[in-house]
Amino acid sequence: MPTVALALGGGGARGIAHILMLEVFDELGIKPVMIAGTSIGALYGAAYASGLTASQIRAYTEEVLERRFDLIRQLFAARSAPVQRLLRVLPLRSSVLNPETLLDLLFPGRVAKDFADLDIPLQVVATDLSSHEATVLASGPLRPAVAASIAIPVLFTPVTIGGRMLVDGGLANPLPFDLIDGAADITVAIDVNAKTAAADIGPRLTVVDVVVQSIQILQKSVTRERLRYRRPDILIEVAVDRFGALEFTRPHEILEAAQPAKLELRRALEHALGTEHGGHAVALREDSPLPVVSRAARR
């Protein structure tokens, strides 16, 4: 059977949709030979590469995020002001959270401690504040690497690894399909930022809103430009853009919105692997400048 490599893009809470994409791999009995992840994609990529099934990751995620009031209390335990006040008057000079605090809550206990302990090779993308370039982390302790990848500027403190100050990988490479190019017969990329529906950011913009939305705009531009020159074999654009990047308290709604993309990925993989039922090929979207499913131009 052809080998498959997987790239999971960044997008904050929208990345909860990655869980459904991982379910497809489990349902079809496909084990990626490599995973590359940015931000929330790195978090779920690390869990899956550690040997957890998609159903285990989903159950843990829903359990944690359903306790939203307790989650908020834990995340901001070190702060005396209420959470909503913090989000509305966050001073630009300071960050709210250490990203490893978030990982303590979102990482299942069975996630590997080191890259060397993973069942599937993983590449994690962060951004070097000094060089302004993407940094790919693939060895050493896993938790600091993922923490660096999710460290949204202003909201999270940077993570220092090997003398480099690192932040959110989405600033430099929000959809790291280039890292799996040539690693397998079929490359799959999941983009949770590609759709164009307006997110509900509320009537009053906070500093956090502006920063996060600005990063989303940057990520879309970077990904669009990269796709002009190189494409994965299968590109799935998940329609979850109406959710804010920080809306982690809406996991069920995000998962429901991602159901069509799950079916789309299943059909695309079955077609690519020659296992589709009834001989139906996957149709390309004629109205999209970036086909949802495409054969790479490099082939």
mmCIF file of C-alpha atoms in Angstrom, residues 19-264:
data_model
loop_
_atom_site.group_PDB
_atom_site.id
_atom_site.type_symbol
_atom_site.label_atom_id
_atom_site.label_comp_id
_atom_site.label_asym_id
_atom_site.label_seq_id
_atom_site.Cartn_x
_atom_site.Cartn_y
_atom_site.Cartn_z
ATOM 1 C CA ILE A 19 -9.241 15.297 15.514
ATOM 2 C CA LEU A 20 -11.793 14.308 12.866
ATOM 3 C CA MET A 21 -9.080 14.100 10.244
ATOM 4 C CA LEU A 22 -7.095 11.760 12.485
ATOM 5 C CA GLU A 23 -10.233 9.655 12.873
ATOM 6 C CA VAL A 24 -10.150 9.041 9.122
ATOM 7 C CA PHE A 25 -6.644 7.620 9.364
ATOM 8 C CA ASP A 26 -7.738 5.282 12.143
ATOM 9 C CA GLU A 27 -10.900 4.217 10.331
ATOM 10 C CA LEU A 28 -8.968 3.399 7.163
ATOM 11 C CA GLY A 29 -6.152 1.715 9.072
ATOM 12 C CA ILE A 30 -3.538 4.159 7.756
ATOM 13 C CA LYS A 31 -0.502 5.044 9.843
ATOM 14 C CA PRO A 32 1.322 8.133 8.568
ATOM 15 C CA VAL A 33 5.030 7.640 8.047
ATOM 16 C CA MET A 34 5.620 11.252 9.130
ATOM 17 C CA ILE A 35 3.653 14.111 10.678
ATOM 18 C CA ALA A 36 4.481 17.817 10.536
ATOM 19 C CA GLY A 37 2.549 20.243 12.690
ATOM 20 C CA THR A 38 2.271 23.929 13.440
ATOM 21 C CA SER A 39 0.726 25.342 16.628
ATOM 22 C CA ILE A 40 -2.470 23.397 17.464
ATOM 23 C CA GLY A 41 -1.487 21.045 14.636
ATOM 24 C CA ALA A 42 1.754 20.332 16.479
ATOM 25 C CA LEU A 43 -0.177 19.648 19.678
ATOM 26 C CA TYR A 44 -2.521 17.103 18.108
ATOM 27 C CA GLY A 45 0.268 15.767 15.927
ATOM 28 C CA ALA A 46 2.340 15.074 19.033
ATOM 29 C CA ALA A 47 -0.517 13.235 20.709
ATOM 30 C CA TYR A 48 -1.212 11.097 17.643
ATOM 31 C CA ALA A 49 2.476 10.427 17.000
ATOM 32 C CA SER A 50 2.735 9.254 20.616
ATOM 33 C CA GLY A 51 0.404 6.372 19.828
ATOM 34 C CA LEU A 52 -2.929 7.738 21.048
ATOM 35 C CA THR A 53 -5.889 6.992 18.822
ATOM 36 C CA ALA A 54 -8.076 9.754 17.467
ATOM 37 C CA SER A 55 -10.960 8.586 19.660
ATOM 38 C CA GLN A 56 -8.757 8.813 22.749
ATOM 39 C CA ILE A 57 -7.613 12.304 21.771
ATOM 40 C CA ARG A 58 -11.211 13.357 21.140
ATOM 41 C CA ALA A 59 -12.469 11.986 24.450
ATOM 42 C CA TYR A 60 -9.696 13.730 26.359
ATOM 43 C CA THR A 61 -10.172 17.028 24.510
ATOM 44 C CA GLU A 62 -13.929 17.067 25.100
ATOM 45 C CA GLU A 63 -13.497 16.145 28.756
ATOM 46 C CA VAL A 64 -11.023 18.960 29.341
ATOM 47 C CA LEU A 65 -12.810 21.649 27.347
ATOM 48 C CA GLU A 66 -16.254 20.849 28.714
ATOM 49 C CA ARG A 67 -14.949 21.889 32.099
ATOM 50 C CA ARG A 68 -14.559 25.373 30.660
ATOM 51 C CA PHE A 69 -15.004 27.340 33.850
ATOM 52 C CA ASP A 70 -12.507 25.161 35.664
ATOM 53 C CA LEU A 71 -10.202 25.397 32.655
ATOM 54 C CA ILE A 72 -10.303 29.179 32.700
ATOM 55 C CA ARG A 73 -9.713 29.186 36.450
ATOM 56 C CA GLN A 74 -6.624 27.017 36.071
ATOM 57 C CA LEU A 75 -5.222 28.921 33.115
ATOM 58 C CA PHE A 76 -5.458 32.248 34.911
ATOM 59 C CA ALA A 77 -4.909 31.044 38.482
ATOM 60 C CA ALA A 78 -1.838 33.225 38.840
ATOM 61 C CA ARG A 79 -3.780 36.367 37.963
ATOM 62 C CA SER A 80 -6.009 38.182 40.428
ATOM 63 C CA ALA A 81 -8.275 39.957 37.903
ATOM 64 C CA PRO A 82 -11.225 38.170 36.276
ATOM 65 C CA VAL A 83 -10.505 36.521 32.947
ATOM 66 C CA GLN A 84 -12.787 38.734 30.869
ATOM 67 C CA ARG A 85 -11.206 41.846 32.333
ATOM 68 C CA LEU A 86 -7.755 40.506 31.538
ATOM 69 C CA LEU A 87 -8.710 39.850 27.945
ATOM 70 C CA ARG A 88 -10.115 43.362 27.577
ATOM 71 C CA VAL A 89 -7.349 45.402 29.146
ATOM 72 C CA LEU A 90 -4.305 43.206 28.473
ATOM 73 C CA PRO A 91 -1.295 45.549 28.403
ATOM 74 C CA LEU A 92 0.848 45.194 25.319
ATOM 75 C CA ARG A 93 4.004 45.010 27.394
ATOM 76 C CA SER A 94 3.114 41.702 29.031
ATOM 77 C CA SER A 95 1.940 38.201 28.162
ATOM 78 C CA VAL A 96 -0.805 36.358 30.000
ATOM 79 C CA LEU A 97 0.305 32.739 29.928
ATOM 80 C CA ASN A 98 3.233 30.410 29.828
ATOM 81 C CA PRO A 99 2.347 28.105 26.898
ATOM 82 C CA GLU A 100 3.419 25.042 28.872
ATOM 83 C CA THR A 101 0.560 25.825 31.268
ATOM 84 C CA LEU A 102 -1.868 25.217 28.416
ATOM 85 C CA LEU A 103 -0.092 21.987 27.523
ATOM 86 C CA ASP A 104 -0.487 20.769 31.102
ATOM 87 C CA LEU A 105 -4.227 20.915 30.505
ATOM 88 C CA LEU A 106 -4.522 19.855 26.871
ATOM 89 C CA PHE A 107 -1.823 17.169 26.652
ATOM 90 C CA PRO A 108 -3.022 13.661 27.568
ATOM 91 C CA GLY A 109 -0.737 11.985 30.082
ATOM 92 C CA ARG A 110 0.428 9.413 27.546
ATOM 93 C CA VAL A 111 2.084 11.932 25.234
ATOM 94 C CA ALA A 112 5.766 11.106 24.788
ATOM 95 C CA LYS A 113 8.350 13.102 26.707
ATOM 96 C CA ASP A 114 10.913 13.123 23.909
ATOM 97 C CA PHE A 115 10.844 13.050 20.125
ATOM 98 C CA ALA A 116 12.844 9.810 20.275
ATOM 99 C CA ASP A 117 9.937 8.106 22.074
ATOM 100 C CA LEU A 118 7.352 8.812 19.373
ATOM 101 C CA ASP A 119 5.718 6.039 17.340
ATOM 102 C CA ILE A 120 5.622 8.303 14.267
ATOM 103 C CA PRO A 121 8.378 10.782 13.289
ATOM 104 C CA LEU A 122 7.207 14.323 14.020
ATOM 105 C CA GLN A 123 8.389 17.761 12.929
ATOM 106 C CA VAL A 124 7.209 20.755 14.938
ATOM 107 C CA VAL A 125 7.319 24.281 13.518
ATOM 108 C CA ALA A 126 8.074 27.382 15.600
ATOM 109 C CA THR A 127 9.206 30.878 14.611
ATOM 110 C CA ASP A 128 12.584 32.305 15.627
ATOM 111 C CA LEU A 129 12.096 35.909 16.794
ATOM 112 C CA SER A 130 15.704 36.764 15.993
ATOM 113 C CA SER A 131 16.027 35.356 12.472
ATOM 114 C CA HIS A 132 12.315 35.867 11.609
ATOM 115 C CA GLU A 133 12.346 32.393 10.079
ATOM 116 C CA ALA A 134 10.679 29.068 10.730
ATOM 117 C CA THR A 135 12.509 26.697 13.049
ATOM 118 C CA VAL A 136 11.826 22.976 12.682
ATOM 119 C CA LEU A 137 12.140 20.980 15.883
ATOM 120 C CA ALA A 138 12.449 17.204 15.531
ATOM 121 C CA SER A 139 14.626 16.025 18.404
ATOM 122 C CA GLY A 140 15.003 16.483 22.140
ATOM 123 C CA PRO A 141 12.242 17.153 24.695
ATOM 124 C CA LEU A 142 8.818 17.263 23.041
ATOM 125 C CA ARG A 143 6.877 19.510 25.409
ATOM 126 C CA PRO A 144 9.026 22.665 25.015
ATOM 127 C CA ALA A 145 8.913 22.255 21.234
ATOM 128 C CA VAL A 146 5.120 22.129 21.142
ATOM 129 C CA ALA A 147 4.925 24.952 23.690
ATOM 130 C CA ALA A 148 7.047 27.109 21.385
ATOM 131 C CA SER A 149 4.868 26.233 18.403
ATOM 132 C CA ILE A 150 1.660 27.398 20.150
ATOM 133 C CA ALA A 151 3.143 30.539 21.741
ATOM 134 C CA ILE A 152 0.948 33.241 20.174
ATOM 135 C CA PRO A 153 2.741 36.581 20.682
ATOM 136 C CA VAL A 154 1.344 38.794 23.485
ATOM 137 C CA LEU A 155 -0.981 36.043 24.702
ATOM 138 C CA PHE A 156 1.838 33.591 25.488
ATOM 139 C CA THR A 157 5.409 34.079 26.584
ATOM 140 C CA PRO A 158 8.127 32.997 24.110
ATOM 141 C CA VAL A 159 9.931 29.700 24.712
ATOM 142 C CA THR A 160 13.722 29.558 24.653
ATOM 143 C CA ILE A 161 15.254 26.423 23.127
ATOM 144 C CA GLY A 162 18.946 26.131 22.332
ATOM 145 C CA GLY A 163 19.440 29.835 22.912
ATOM 146 C CA ARG A 164 16.729 30.770 20.425
ATOM 147 C CA MET A 165 13.596 32.652 21.486
ATOM 148 C CA LEU A 166 10.692 30.942 19.743
ATOM 149 C CA VAL A 167 7.020 31.799 19.232
ATOM 150 C CA ASP A 168 4.012 30.571 17.248
ATOM 151 C CA GLY A 169 5.059 28.591 14.179
ATOM 152 C CA GLY A 170 2.090 29.962 12.270
ATOM 153 C CA LEU A 171 3.900 33.252 11.767
ATOM 154 C CA ALA A 172 6.412 31.598 9.423
ATOM 155 C CA ASN A 173 4.856 28.325 8.234
ATOM 156 C CA PRO A 174 1.187 27.909 9.153
ATOM 157 C CA LEU A 175 0.626 24.794 6.997
ATOM 158 C CA PRO A 176 3.908 22.819 6.900
ATOM 159 C CA PHE A 177 3.206 20.537 3.953
ATOM 160 C CA ASP A 178 6.636 21.376 2.533
ATOM 161 C CA LEU A 179 8.227 19.451 5.418
ATOM 162 C CA ILE A 180 6.605 16.188 4.310
ATOM 163 C CA ASP A 181 7.282 16.676 0.613
ATOM 164 C CA GLY A 182 9.018 13.519 -0.614
ATOM 165 C CA ALA A 183 8.541 11.698 2.697
ATOM 166 C CA ALA A 184 5.752 9.460 1.372
ATOM 167 C CA ASP A 185 3.913 8.406 -1.771
ATOM 168 C CA ILE A 186 0.938 10.586 -0.793
ATOM 169 C CA THR A 187 1.104 13.858 1.134
ATOM 170 C CA VAL A 188 -1.941 15.171 2.987
ATOM 171 C CA ALA A 189 -2.355 18.673 4.417
ATOM 172 C CA ILE A 190 -5.189 19.889 6.643
ATOM 173 C CA ASP A 191 -5.831 23.639 6.561
ATOM 174 C CA VAL A 192 -8.244 24.969 9.195
ATOM 175 C CA ASN A 193 -7.733 28.615 8.175
ATOM 176 C CA ALA A 194 -8.480 28.495 4.463
ATOM 177 C CA LYS A 195 -12.186 29.285 4.351
ATOM 178 C CA THR A 196 -13.357 32.883 4.190
ATOM 179 C CA ALA A 197 -16.379 33.077 6.520
ATOM 180 C CA ALA A 198 -16.061 35.955 8.961
ATOM 181 C CA ALA A 199 -15.292 34.954 12.544
ATOM 182 C CA ASP A 200 -17.589 36.280 15.265
ATOM 183 C CA ILE A 201 -15.223 38.512 17.203
ATOM 184 C CA GLY A 202 -17.915 40.490 18.971
ATOM 185 C CA PRO A 203 -18.777 44.185 18.888
ATOM 186 C CA ARG A 204 -15.784 45.269 20.997
ATOM 187 C CA LEU A 205 -12.297 44.401 19.872
ATOM 188 C CA THR A 206 -9.723 43.665 22.542
ATOM 189 C CA VAL A 207 -5.947 43.724 22.195
ATOM 190 C CA VAL A 208 -6.029 39.942 22.064
ATOM 191 C CA ASP A 209 -8.690 40.010 19.329
ATOM 192 C CA VAL A 210 -6.596 42.334 17.191
ATOM 193 C CA VAL A 211 -3.398 40.322 17.651
ATOM 194 C CA VAL A 212 -5.033 36.961 16.964
ATOM 195 C CA GLN A 213 -7.021 38.173 13.962
ATOM 196 C CA SER A 214 -3.916 39.830 12.536
ATOM 197 C CA ILE A 215 -2.036 36.550 12.847
ATOM 198 C CA GLN A 216 -4.896 34.733 11.091
ATOM 199 C CA ILE A 217 -4.657 37.165 8.183
ATOM 200 C CA LEU A 218 -0.905 36.641 8.008
ATOM 201 C CA GLN A 219 -1.277 32.863 8.087
ATOM 202 C CA LYS A 220 -3.766 32.832 5.242
ATOM 203 C CA SER A 221 -1.494 35.026 3.126
ATOM 204 C CA VAL A 222 1.584 32.887 3.807
ATOM 205 C CA THR A 223 -0.246 29.638 3.025
ATOM 206 C CA ARG A 224 -1.811 31.033 -0.145
ATOM 207 C CA GLU A 225 1.597 32.150 -1.402
ATOM 208 C CA ARG A 226 3.245 28.807 -0.608
ATOM 209 C CA LEU A 227 0.507 26.926 -2.439
ATOM 210 C CA ARG A 228 1.258 28.883 -5.595
ATOM 211 C CA TYR A 229 4.576 27.060 -5.933
ATOM 212 C CA ARG A 230 4.050 23.703 -4.250
ATOM 213 C CA ARG A 231 1.048 21.590 -3.328
ATOM 214 C CA PRO A 232 0.398 18.510 -1.253
ATOM 215 C CA ASP A 233 -1.265 15.604 -3.033
ATOM 216 C CA ILE A 234 -4.399 16.014 -0.925
ATOM 217 C CA LEU A 235 -5.382 19.380 0.491
ATOM 218 C CA ILE A 236 -8.387 19.575 2.788
ATOM 219 C CA GLU A 237 -9.748 23.010 3.634
ATOM 220 C CA VAL A 238 -11.935 22.758 6.737
ATOM 221 C CA ALA A 239 -14.844 25.196 6.998
ATOM 222 C CA VAL A 240 -14.364 26.326 10.597
ATOM 223 C CA ASP A 241 -13.342 29.912 9.965
ATOM 224 C CA ARG A 242 -16.444 31.282 11.654
ATOM 225 C CA PHE A 243 -15.014 30.197 14.995
ATOM 226 C CA GLY A 244 -12.564 32.448 16.775
ATOM 227 C CA ALA A 245 -9.062 31.130 17.261
ATOM 228 C CA LEU A 246 -9.505 31.287 21.047
ATOM 229 C CA GLU A 247 -12.961 29.709 21.237
ATOM 230 C CA PHE A 248 -11.802 26.529 22.912
ATOM 231 C CA THR A 249 -15.095 26.301 24.811
ATOM 232 C CA ARG A 250 -16.981 25.329 21.620
ATOM 233 C CA PRO A 251 -15.428 21.941 20.775
ATOM 234 C CA HIS A 252 -18.669 20.206 19.830
ATOM 235 C CA GLU A 253 -19.663 22.952 17.400
ATOM 236 C CA ILE A 254 -16.227 22.937 15.780
ATOM 237 C CA LEU A 255 -16.272 19.159 15.403
ATOM 238 C CA GLU A 256 -19.752 19.265 13.910
ATOM 239 C CA ALA A 257 -18.723 21.939 11.404
ATOM 240 C CA ALA A 258 -15.737 19.801 10.379
ATOM 241 C CA GLN A 259 -17.814 16.716 9.524
ATOM 242 C CA PRO A 260 -18.045 17.493 5.777
ATOM 243 C CA ALA A 261 -14.253 17.853 5.644
ATOM 244 C CA LYS A 262 -13.869 14.477 7.354
ATOM 245 C CA LEU A 263 -15.985 12.824 4.663
ATOM 246 C CA GLU A 264 -14.036 14.690 2.008
#
